[in-house]
Coordinates of C-alpha atoms in Angstrom, one line a residue:
X1 CA 137.0 257.4 143.3
X2 CA 133.7 256.9 141.6
X3 CA 134.2 254.3 138.9
X4 CA 132.7 252.0 136.4
X5 CA 132.2 248.3 136.2
X6 CA 129.2 246.5 135.0
X7 CA 129.1 247.5 131.4
X8 CA 128.4 251.0 130.1
X9 CA 125.8 252.4 132.5
X10 CA 128.1 255.0 133.9
X11 CA 129.6 255.1 137.4
X12 CA 128.6 252.0 139.3
X13 CA 130.7 252.1 142.5
X14 CA 132.1 254.5 145.1
X15 CA 135.5 253.5 146.4
X16 CA 137.0 255.2 149.4
X17 CA 140.5 254.1 150.4
X18 CA 143.5 255.1 152.5
X19 CA 146.8 256.2 151.0
X20 CA 148.0 252.7 151.5
X21 CA 145.9 251.7 148.5
X22 CA 146.5 254.8 146.4
X23 CA 150.2 254.9 146.9
X24 CA 150.5 251.5 145.2
X25 CA 147.5 251.4 142.8
X26 CA 146.3 253.8 140.1
X27 CA 142.7 254.8 140.2
X28 CA 141.7 252.7 137.2
X29 CA 143.6 249.7 138.5
X30 CA 141.9 249.9 141.9
X31 CA 138.4 250.2 140.3
X32 CA 139.2 247.3 138.0
X33 CA 140.4 245.1 140.9
X34 CA 137.2 246.0 142.9
X35 CA 134.9 245.5 139.9
X36 CA 136.4 242.1 139.0
X37 CA 136.4 240.9 142.6
X38 CA 132.8 242.0 143.1
X39 CA 131.6 240.4 139.8
X40 CA 130.9 243.9 138.4
X41 CA 128.7 244.9 141.3
X42 CA 126.8 241.6 141.7
X43 CA 129.0 240.2 144.5
X44 CA 129.9 241.1 148.0
X45 CA 131.5 244.5 148.4
X46 CA 133.3 243.2 151.5
X47 CA 135.0 240.5 149.5
X48 CA 136.0 243.1 146.9
X49 CA 137.5 245.3 149.5
X50 CA 139.5 242.4 151.0
X51 CA 140.8 241.5 147.5
X52 CA 141.7 245.2 146.9
X53 CA 143.5 245.5 150.2
X54 CA 145.4 242.2 149.6
X55 CA 146.4 243.5 146.1
X56 CA 147.8 246.7 147.6
X57 CA 149.6 244.8 150.4
X58 CA 151.3 242.5 147.9
X59 CA 152.4 245.6 145.9
X60 CA 153.8 247.2 149.1
X61 CA 155.7 244.1 150.0
X62 CA 157.1 243.7 146.5
X63 CA 158.0 247.4 145.9
X64 CA 158.9 248.6 149.3
X65 CA 159.6 245.6 151.5
X66 CA 157.2 247.0 154.1
X67 CA 153.4 247.7 154.3
X68 CA 151.6 250.9 155.0
X69 CA 148.1 251.2 156.5
X70 CA 145.6 249.9 154.0
X71 CA 141.8 250.5 154.3
X72 CA 139.0 250.4 151.7
X73 CA 135.3 250.9 151.7
X74 CA 133.2 250.1 148.6
X75 CA 129.6 251.1 147.9
X76 CA 127.7 249.8 144.9
X77 CA 125.6 252.6 143.3
X78 CA 122.2 251.7 141.8
X79 CA 121.8 251.8 138.1
X80 CA 120.8 255.1 136.6
X81 CA 117.1 255.6 136.1
X82 CA 116.0 255.6 132.5
X83 CA 115.1 259.1 131.2

């Protein structure tokens, strides 16, 4: 998923994740969790991934009583160049 975060400048992050994330979180929810945890691209992408994976794990435990494999990679994209 390529998503927003960081105020109106278009797509600001690339989020790759296993089905363990996508089976429990909608695209927008996953991007929102990652954006908030990374302080809208100003924080640590590793910390944001950890928070996203923990969110998915809690959802698995609550909804299914078990946990699937959960993996995420987050890359912050540079702001777009002005025209």
